[in-house]
Short mmCIF file of C-alpha atoms in Angstrom, two decimals:
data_model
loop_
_atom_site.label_atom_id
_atom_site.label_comp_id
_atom_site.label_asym_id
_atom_site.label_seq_id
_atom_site.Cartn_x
_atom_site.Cartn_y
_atom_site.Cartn_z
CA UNK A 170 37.17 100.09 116.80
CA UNK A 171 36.47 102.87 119.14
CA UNK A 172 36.58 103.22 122.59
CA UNK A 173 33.70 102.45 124.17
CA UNK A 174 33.37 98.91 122.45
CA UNK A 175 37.30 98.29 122.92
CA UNK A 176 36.25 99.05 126.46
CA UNK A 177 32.61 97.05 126.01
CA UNK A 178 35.21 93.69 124.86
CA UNK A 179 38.17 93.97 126.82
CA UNK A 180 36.68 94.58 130.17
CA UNK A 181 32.96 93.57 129.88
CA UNK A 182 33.04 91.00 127.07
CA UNK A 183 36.24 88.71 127.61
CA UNK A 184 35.66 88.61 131.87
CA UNK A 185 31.97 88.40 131.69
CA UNK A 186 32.30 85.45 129.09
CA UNK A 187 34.98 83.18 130.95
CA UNK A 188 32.87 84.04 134.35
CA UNK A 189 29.84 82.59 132.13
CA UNK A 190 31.53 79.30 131.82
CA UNK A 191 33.36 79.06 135.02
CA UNK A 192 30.95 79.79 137.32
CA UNK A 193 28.74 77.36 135.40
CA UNK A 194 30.73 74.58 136.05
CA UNK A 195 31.18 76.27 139.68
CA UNK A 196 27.16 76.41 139.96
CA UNK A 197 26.93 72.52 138.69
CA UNK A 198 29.53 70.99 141.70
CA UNK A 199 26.52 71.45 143.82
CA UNK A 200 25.77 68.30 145.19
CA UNK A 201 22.09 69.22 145.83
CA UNK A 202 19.64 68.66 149.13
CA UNK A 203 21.14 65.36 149.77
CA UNK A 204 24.78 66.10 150.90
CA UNK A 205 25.83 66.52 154.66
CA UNK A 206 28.10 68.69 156.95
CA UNK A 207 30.57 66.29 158.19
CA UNK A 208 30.71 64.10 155.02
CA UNK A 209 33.02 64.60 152.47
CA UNK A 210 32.33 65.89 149.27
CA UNK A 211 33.52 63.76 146.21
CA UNK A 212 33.96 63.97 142.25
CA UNK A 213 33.67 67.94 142.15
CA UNK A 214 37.37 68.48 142.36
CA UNK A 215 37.61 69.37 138.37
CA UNK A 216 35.14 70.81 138.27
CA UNK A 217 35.82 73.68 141.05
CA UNK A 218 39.32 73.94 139.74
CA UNK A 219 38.45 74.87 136.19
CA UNK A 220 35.59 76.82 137.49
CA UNK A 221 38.09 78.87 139.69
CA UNK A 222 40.52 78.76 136.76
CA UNK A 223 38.48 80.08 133.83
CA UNK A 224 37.08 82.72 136.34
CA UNK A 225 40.54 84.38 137.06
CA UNK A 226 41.79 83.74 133.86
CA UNK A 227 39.50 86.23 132.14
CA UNK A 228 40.26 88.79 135.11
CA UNK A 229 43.79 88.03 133.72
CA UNK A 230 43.42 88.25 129.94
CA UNK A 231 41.64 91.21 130.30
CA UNK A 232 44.48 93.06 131.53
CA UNK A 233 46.94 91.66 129.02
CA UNK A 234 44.31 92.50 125.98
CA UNK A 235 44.19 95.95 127.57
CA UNK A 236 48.11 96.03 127.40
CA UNK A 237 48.67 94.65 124.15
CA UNK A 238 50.16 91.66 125.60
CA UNK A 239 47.82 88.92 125.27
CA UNK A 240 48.96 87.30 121.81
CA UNK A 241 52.53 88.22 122.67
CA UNK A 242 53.21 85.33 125.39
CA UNK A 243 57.15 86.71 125.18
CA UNK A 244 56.53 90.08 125.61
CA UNK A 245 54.45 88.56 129.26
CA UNK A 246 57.47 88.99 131.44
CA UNK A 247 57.60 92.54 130.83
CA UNK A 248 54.62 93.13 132.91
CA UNK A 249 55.31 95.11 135.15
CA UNK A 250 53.18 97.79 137.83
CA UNK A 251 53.06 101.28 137.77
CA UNK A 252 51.27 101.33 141.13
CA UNK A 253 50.87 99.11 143.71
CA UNK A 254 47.33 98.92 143.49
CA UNK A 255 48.34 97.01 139.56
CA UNK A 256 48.96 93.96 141.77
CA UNK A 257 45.51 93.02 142.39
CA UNK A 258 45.40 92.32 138.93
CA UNK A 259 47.53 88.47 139.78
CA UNK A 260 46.32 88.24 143.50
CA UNK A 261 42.49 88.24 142.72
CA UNK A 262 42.60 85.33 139.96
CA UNK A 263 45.13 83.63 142.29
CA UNK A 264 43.03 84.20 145.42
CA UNK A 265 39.96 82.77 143.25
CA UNK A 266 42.28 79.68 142.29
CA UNK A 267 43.51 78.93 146.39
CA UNK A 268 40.03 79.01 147.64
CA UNK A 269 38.89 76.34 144.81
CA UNK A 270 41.98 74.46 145.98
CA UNK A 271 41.18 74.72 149.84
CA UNK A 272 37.88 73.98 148.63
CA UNK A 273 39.33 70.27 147.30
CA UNK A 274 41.44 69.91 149.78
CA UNK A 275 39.03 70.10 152.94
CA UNK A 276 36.67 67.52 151.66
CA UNK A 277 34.12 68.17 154.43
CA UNK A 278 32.24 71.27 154.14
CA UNK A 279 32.42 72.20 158.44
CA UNK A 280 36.14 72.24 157.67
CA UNK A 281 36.21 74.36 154.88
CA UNK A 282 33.41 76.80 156.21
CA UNK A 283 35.92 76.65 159.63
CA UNK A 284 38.96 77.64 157.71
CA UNK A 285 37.62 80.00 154.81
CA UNK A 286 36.65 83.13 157.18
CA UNK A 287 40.22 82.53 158.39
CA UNK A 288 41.61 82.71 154.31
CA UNK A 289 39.44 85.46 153.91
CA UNK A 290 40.64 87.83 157.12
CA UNK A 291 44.10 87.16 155.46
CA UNK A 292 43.51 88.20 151.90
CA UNK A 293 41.40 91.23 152.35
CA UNK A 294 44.19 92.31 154.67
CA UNK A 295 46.79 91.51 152.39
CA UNK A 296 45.49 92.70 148.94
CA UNK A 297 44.79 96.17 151.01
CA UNK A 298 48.05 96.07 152.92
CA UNK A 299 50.19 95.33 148.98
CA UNK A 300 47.15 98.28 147.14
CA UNK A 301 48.11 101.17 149.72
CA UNK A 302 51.88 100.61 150.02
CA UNK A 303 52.52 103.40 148.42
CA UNK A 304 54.81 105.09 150.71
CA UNK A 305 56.71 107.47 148.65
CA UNK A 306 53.94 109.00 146.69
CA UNK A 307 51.26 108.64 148.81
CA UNK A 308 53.44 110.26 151.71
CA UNK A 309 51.43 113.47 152.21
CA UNK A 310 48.15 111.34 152.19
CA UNK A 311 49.64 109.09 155.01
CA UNK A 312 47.00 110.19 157.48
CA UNK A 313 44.01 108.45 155.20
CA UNK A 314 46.69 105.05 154.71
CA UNK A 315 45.79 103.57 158.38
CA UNK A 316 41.29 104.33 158.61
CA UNK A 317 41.12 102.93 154.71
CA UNK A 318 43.77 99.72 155.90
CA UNK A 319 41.32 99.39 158.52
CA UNK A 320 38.01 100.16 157.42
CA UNK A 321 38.64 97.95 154.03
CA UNK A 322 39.29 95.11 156.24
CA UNK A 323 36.71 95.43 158.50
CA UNK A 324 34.19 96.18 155.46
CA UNK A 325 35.55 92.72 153.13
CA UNK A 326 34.83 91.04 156.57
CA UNK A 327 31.48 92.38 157.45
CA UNK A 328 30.32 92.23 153.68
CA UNK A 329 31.71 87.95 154.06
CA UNK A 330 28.92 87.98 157.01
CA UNK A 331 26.29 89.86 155.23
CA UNK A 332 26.48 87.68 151.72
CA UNK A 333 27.35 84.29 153.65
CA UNK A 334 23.85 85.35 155.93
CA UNK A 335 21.84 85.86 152.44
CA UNK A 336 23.04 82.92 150.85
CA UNK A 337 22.50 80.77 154.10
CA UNK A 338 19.06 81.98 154.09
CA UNK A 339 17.76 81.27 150.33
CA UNK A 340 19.05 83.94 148.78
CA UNK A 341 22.11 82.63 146.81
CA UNK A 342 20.39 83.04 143.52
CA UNK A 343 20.72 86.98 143.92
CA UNK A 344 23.47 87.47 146.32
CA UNK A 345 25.75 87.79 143.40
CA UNK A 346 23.62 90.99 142.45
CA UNK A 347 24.21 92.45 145.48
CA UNK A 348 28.63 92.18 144.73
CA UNK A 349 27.90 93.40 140.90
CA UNK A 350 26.00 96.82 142.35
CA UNK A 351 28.74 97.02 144.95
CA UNK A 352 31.50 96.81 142.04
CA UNK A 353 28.68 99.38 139.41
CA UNK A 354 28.81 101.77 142.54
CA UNK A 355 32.82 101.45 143.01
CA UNK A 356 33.00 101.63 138.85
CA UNK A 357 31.29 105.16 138.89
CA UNK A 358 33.52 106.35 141.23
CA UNK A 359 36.64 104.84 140.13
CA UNK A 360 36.01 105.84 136.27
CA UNK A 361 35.81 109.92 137.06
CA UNK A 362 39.29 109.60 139.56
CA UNK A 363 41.78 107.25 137.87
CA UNK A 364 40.87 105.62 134.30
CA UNK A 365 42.81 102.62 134.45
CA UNK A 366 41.80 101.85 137.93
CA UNK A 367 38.23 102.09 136.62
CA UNK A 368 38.52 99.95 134.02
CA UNK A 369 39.97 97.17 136.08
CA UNK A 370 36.59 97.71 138.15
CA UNK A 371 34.62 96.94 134.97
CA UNK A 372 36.46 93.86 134.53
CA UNK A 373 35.42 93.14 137.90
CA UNK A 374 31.83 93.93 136.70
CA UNK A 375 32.28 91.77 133.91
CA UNK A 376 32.92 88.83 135.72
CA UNK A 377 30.25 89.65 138.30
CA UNK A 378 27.65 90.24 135.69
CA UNK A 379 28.88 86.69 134.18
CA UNK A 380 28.54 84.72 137.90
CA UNK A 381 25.49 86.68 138.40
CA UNK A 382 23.63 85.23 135.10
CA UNK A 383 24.61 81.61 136.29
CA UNK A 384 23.63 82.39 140.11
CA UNK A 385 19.84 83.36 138.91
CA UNK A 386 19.61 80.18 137.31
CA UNK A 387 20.73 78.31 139.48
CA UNK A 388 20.53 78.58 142.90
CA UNK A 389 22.97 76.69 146.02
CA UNK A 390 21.38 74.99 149.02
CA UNK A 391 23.69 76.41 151.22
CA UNK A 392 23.48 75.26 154.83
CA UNK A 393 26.79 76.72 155.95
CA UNK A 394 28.90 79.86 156.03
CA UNK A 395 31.17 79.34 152.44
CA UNK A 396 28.55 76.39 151.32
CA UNK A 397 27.58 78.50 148.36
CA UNK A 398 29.20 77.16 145.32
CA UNK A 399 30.25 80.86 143.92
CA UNK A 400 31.51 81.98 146.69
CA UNK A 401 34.92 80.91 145.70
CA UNK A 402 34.72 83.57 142.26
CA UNK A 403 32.19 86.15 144.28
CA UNK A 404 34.07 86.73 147.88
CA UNK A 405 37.35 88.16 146.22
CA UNK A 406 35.59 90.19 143.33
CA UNK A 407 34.02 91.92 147.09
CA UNK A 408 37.61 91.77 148.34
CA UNK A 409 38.22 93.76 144.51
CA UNK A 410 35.62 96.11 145.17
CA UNK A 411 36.56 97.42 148.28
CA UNK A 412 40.41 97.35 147.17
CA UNK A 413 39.39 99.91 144.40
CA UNK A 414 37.11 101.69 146.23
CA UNK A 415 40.15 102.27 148.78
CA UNK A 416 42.47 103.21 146.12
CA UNK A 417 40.62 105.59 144.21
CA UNK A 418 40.79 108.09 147.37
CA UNK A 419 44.08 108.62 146.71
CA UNK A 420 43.55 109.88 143.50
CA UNK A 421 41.94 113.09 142.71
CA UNK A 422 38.72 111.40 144.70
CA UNK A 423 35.46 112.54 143.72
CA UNK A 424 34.30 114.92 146.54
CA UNK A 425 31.51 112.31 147.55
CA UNK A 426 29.91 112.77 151.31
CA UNK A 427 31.96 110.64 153.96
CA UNK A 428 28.22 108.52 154.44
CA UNK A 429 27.90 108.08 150.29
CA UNK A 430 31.56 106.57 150.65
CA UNK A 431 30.38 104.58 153.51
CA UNK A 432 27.18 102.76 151.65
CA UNK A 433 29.19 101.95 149.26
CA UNK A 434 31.60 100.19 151.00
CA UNK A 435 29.43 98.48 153.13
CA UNK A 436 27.12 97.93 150.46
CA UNK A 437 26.61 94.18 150.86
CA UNK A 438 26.51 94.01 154.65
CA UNK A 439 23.56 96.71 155.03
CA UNK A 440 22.24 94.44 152.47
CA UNK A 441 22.40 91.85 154.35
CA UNK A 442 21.72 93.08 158.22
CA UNK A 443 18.58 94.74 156.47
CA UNK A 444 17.71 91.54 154.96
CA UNK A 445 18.47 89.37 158.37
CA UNK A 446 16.09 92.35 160.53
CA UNK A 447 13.42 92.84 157.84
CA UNK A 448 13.51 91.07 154.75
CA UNK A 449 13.13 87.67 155.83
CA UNK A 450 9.37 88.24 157.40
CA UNK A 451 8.43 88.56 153.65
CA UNK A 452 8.95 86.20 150.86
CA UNK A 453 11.88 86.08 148.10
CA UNK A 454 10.77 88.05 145.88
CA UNK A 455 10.03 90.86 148.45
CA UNK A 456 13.66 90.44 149.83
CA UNK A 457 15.26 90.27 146.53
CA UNK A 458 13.18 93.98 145.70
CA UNK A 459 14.39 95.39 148.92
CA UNK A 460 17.73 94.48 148.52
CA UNK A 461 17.96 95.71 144.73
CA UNK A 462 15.98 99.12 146.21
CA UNK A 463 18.96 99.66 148.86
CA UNK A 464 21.31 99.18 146.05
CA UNK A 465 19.64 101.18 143.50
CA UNK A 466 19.54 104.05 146.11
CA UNK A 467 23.09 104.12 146.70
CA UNK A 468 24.14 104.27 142.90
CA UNK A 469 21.54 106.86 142.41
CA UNK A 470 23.02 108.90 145.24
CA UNK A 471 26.51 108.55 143.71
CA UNK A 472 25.37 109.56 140.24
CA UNK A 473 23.37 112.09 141.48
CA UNK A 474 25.85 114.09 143.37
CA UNK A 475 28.89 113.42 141.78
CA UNK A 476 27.05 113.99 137.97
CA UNK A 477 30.03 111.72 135.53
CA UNK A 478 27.82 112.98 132.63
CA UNK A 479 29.19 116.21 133.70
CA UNK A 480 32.95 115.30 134.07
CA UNK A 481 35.88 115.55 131.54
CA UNK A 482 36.19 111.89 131.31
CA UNK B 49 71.90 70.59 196.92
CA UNK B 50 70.83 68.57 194.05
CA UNK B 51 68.33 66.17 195.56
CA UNK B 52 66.55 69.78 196.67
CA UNK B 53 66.68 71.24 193.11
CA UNK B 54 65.20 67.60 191.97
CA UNK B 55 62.60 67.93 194.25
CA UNK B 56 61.60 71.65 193.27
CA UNK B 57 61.24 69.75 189.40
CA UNK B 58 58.90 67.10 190.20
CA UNK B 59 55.67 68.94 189.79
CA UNK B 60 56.83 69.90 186.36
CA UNK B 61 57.56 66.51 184.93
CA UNK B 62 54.64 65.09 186.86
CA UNK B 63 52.37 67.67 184.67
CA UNK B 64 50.65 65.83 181.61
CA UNK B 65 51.76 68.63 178.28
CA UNK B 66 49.26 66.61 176.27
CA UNK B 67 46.25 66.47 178.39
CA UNK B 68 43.54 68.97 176.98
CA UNK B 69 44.03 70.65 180.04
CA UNK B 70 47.01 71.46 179.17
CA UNK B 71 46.46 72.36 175.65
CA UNK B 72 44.09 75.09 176.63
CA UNK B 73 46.57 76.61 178.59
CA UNK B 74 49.20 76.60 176.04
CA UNK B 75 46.87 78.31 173.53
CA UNK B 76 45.88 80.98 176.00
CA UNK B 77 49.99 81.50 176.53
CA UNK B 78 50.33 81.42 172.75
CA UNK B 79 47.70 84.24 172.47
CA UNK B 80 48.97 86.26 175.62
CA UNK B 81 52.55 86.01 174.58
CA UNK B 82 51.28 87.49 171.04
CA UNK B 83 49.11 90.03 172.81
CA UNK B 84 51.98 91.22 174.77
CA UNK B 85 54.14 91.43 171.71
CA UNK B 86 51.69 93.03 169.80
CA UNK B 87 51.27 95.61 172.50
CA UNK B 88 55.07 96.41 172.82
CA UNK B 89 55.38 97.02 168.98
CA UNK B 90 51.89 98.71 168.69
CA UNK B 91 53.61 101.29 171.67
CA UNK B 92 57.10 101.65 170.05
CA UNK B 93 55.36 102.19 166.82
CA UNK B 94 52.52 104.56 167.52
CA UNK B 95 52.51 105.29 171.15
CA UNK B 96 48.90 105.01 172.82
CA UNK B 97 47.31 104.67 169.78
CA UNK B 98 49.33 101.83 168.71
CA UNK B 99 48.16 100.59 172.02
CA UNK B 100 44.83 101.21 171.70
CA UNK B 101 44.88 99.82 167.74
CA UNK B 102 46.85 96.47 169.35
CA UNK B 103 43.59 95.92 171.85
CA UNK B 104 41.26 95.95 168.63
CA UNK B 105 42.93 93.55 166.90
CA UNK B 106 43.35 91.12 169.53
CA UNK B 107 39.15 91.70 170.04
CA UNK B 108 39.44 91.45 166.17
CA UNK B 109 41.02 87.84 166.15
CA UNK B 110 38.94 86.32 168.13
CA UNK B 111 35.93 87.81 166.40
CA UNK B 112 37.68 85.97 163.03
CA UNK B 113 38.70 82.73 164.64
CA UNK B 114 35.70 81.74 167.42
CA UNK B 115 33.91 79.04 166.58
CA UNK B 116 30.74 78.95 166.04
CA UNK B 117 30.89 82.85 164.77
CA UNK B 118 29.81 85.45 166.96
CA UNK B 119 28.70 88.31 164.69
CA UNK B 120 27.98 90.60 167.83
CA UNK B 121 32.11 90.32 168.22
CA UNK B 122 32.62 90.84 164.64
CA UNK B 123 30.41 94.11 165.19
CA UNK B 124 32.29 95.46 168.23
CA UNK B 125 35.77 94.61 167.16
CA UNK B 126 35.21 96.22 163.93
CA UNK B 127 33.43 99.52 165.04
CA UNK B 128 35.85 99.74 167.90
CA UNK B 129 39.14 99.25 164.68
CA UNK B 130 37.56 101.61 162.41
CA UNK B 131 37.23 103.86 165.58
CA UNK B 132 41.10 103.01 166.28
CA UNK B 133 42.06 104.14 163.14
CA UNK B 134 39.91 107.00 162.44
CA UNK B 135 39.98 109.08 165.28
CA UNK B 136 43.56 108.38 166.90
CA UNK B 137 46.31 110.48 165.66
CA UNK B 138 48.81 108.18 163.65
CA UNK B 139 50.15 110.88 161.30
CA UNK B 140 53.83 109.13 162.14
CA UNK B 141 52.64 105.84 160.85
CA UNK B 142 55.00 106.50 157.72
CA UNK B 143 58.01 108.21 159.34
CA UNK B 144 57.88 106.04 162.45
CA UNK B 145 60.36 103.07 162.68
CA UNK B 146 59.51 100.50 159.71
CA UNK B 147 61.16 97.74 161.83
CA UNK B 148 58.03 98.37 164.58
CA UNK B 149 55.51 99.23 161.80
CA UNK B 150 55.85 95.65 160.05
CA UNK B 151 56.34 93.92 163.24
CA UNK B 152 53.29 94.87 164.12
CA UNK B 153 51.61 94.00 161.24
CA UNK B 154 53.56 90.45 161.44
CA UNK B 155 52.23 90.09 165.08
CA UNK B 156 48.41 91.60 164.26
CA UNK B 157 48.67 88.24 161.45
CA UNK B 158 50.11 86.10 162.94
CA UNK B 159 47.18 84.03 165.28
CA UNK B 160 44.97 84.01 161.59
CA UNK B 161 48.10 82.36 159.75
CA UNK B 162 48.46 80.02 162.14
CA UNK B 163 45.56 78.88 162.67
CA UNK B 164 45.36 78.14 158.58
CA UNK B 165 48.84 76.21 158.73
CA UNK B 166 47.55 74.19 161.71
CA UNK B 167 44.69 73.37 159.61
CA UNK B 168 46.39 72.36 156.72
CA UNK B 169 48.85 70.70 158.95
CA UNK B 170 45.98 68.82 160.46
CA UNK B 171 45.05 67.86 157.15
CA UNK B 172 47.93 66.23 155.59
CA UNK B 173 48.67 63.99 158.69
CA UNK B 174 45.32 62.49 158.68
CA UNK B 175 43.85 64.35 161.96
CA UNK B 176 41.34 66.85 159.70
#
């Protein structure tokens, strides 16, 4: 088998598959036009758990496939992390699994939407806080630990606003695309500084590519901030993307301008503020174009200046 | 002696802890106390830019917890931590005292955390 399909199956394939399936059953706890704020949602419990599950469980197997350890179950306590950064690998699938369970376990959808932003603030901060720990071999970069801490959190917090703002306003069947060029853009980058770091992006594009399929066929009628049903699986593979955007500047980074770096980052909330100022005069399809334009531009830019086809890798 | 420190007491025990009075005020304590705290480890961490980075994140947790959302707050407090953390020298972040470091961070957490246990807390006994 060569490389590029080993890649193509363990990090495309197997993610994009098990995100096929779980956001399906994700997509399908939608309880339509009739349901209300302040009433509790019933009978989707299994569904959002197994959605959840199968989600992070490709994230998961994809790693393990990638290490040889996936039909080894007793070899699976040897896993262990060369960086920090490795970690993400458990705390995405496990953030996807808490917010299904949250999910369940505030019934009525003001109380979830209330407490999710919360959840959110916490992981982003976290995940980034665990990723650039890296004290001892990151210690002459410790000038760049503190704006990246910072500026990931703010950015996983602003990009919450900008896809919550889309989906709120009829967009969920495409805000998914928006997360998958975010994670394309962070992939480019990520595959020309650190290999295995990039590869774990492609998983993440994988599963996005997988949630994004489901999300154009079926849309949410979201009324609230966290209403839309994929936002359990799609808000941590952002939280993913701007992890390994973060990381990948601490290794051999591709010299990309500071405002390049900056698009990407905040890739989902320009989406979003443009489509809140602009987009929404027009109809869908118009604010579905724009928002694919904006993204296109910002991959382009990254391809164009930092030419891969050109690099060793 | 004692009848005057009994009478000094009175207004205290007349005060009614659960009114909703009363609650506001101990929330604004709870977040003043943390603000202070924050402020003292921010300083004995970083100096004035710990300072400065400890008045973001306060702006920062209310722009997380208000309710309804304000995304105007959201916009300041996150230009003005970005700014913080960009601009300030904090090139002793790693060699300064880990003790006031994670402190810090345990402080700059803390109101978000809470605010999820009470939550959960509310849950389970019924008062969602």
């Amino acid at each position: 088998m060569s490389f590029i399909v080993q890649i193509g199956l363990e990090r495309i394939l197997l993610p994009g598959l098990c995100s096929l399936v779980g956001c399906f059953l994700l997509a399908t706890a939608d309880q339509g036009e009739e349901w209300y704020d302040d009433e509790p949602v019933r009978g989707v419990g299994t569904r959002l758990f197994f959605g959840a599950f199968l989600c992070g469980l490709g994230l998961l197997c994809s790693d393990l496939w990638q290490r040889g350890l996936l039909h080894k179950p007793a070899e699976w306590s040897t896993w262990k992390a060369a960086y920090q950064w490795q970690w993400m690998i458990w705390i995405i699938p496990a953030s996807m699994l808490g917010m299904s369970i949250v999910r369940i376990l505030f019934a009525i959808p003001i109380h979830y939407a209330a407490i999710a932003s919360g959840i959110t603030a916490s992981v982003a901060s976290g995940v980034l806080l665990i990723c650039l720990n890296e004290t001892l071999i990151w210690q002459d970069q410790s000038a760049i630990v503190l704006p990246w801490f910072a500026a990931g959190t703010v950015a996983i917090l602003w990009n919450t606003m900008g896809l919550n703002s889309i989906a709120k306003a009829a967009g969920s069947r495409w805000v998914t695309l928006v997360v998958l060029a975010q994670l394309g853009c962070v992939a480019a980058i990520a595959l020309q500084t650190y290999a295995s770091l990039g590869e774990w992006t492609l998983a993440g594009v994988g599963a996005a590519l997988g949630a994004s399929m489901v999300g154009l066929l079926r849309g949410s009628s979201a009324k609230l901030d966290f209403g839309w049903q994929l936002s359990i699986v799609v808000l941590p593979l952002g939280i993913m993307a701007a992890g390994c955007l973060a990381v990948s500047h601490f290794f051999e980074p591709v010299p990309l301008p500071l405002w390049v770096t900056g698009c990407v980052l905040f890739l989902p909330a320009i989406v979003g503020a443009t489509d809140f100022v602009i987009g929404r005069l027009w109809g869908p399809w118009v604010r579905a174009i724009l928002a694919a334009l904006i993204c296109a531009l910002v991959l382009f830019a990254i391809l164009t200046i930092s030419k891969p086809w050109q690099s060793e890798w | 002696m004692a009848r005057h420190l009994k009478n000094l007491i009175r207004p205290l025990t007349q005060i009614r802890w659960n009114s909703s009075a009363m609650r506001v005020v101990q929330k604004q304590l709870f977040y003043l106390t943390l603000a202070v705290l924050l402020g003292c480890f921010g300083w004995l961490a970083m100096e004035l830019p710990g300072l400065v980075l400890a008045f973001w994140v306060v702006v920062l947790w209310f722009a997380v917890l208000q309710r309804p959302q304000r995304v105007e707050m959201s916009l300041i407090a996150g230009l003005g931590l970005i700014g913080a953390a960009a601009f300030l020298p904090q090139n002793h972040w790693f060699e300064s005292n880990r003790f006031y470091v994670s402190g810090f961070l345990a402080v700059a957490g803390t109101p978000v955390v809470v605010a999820i246990i009470r939550r959960f807390v509310g849950l389970f006994s019924g008062d969602q």
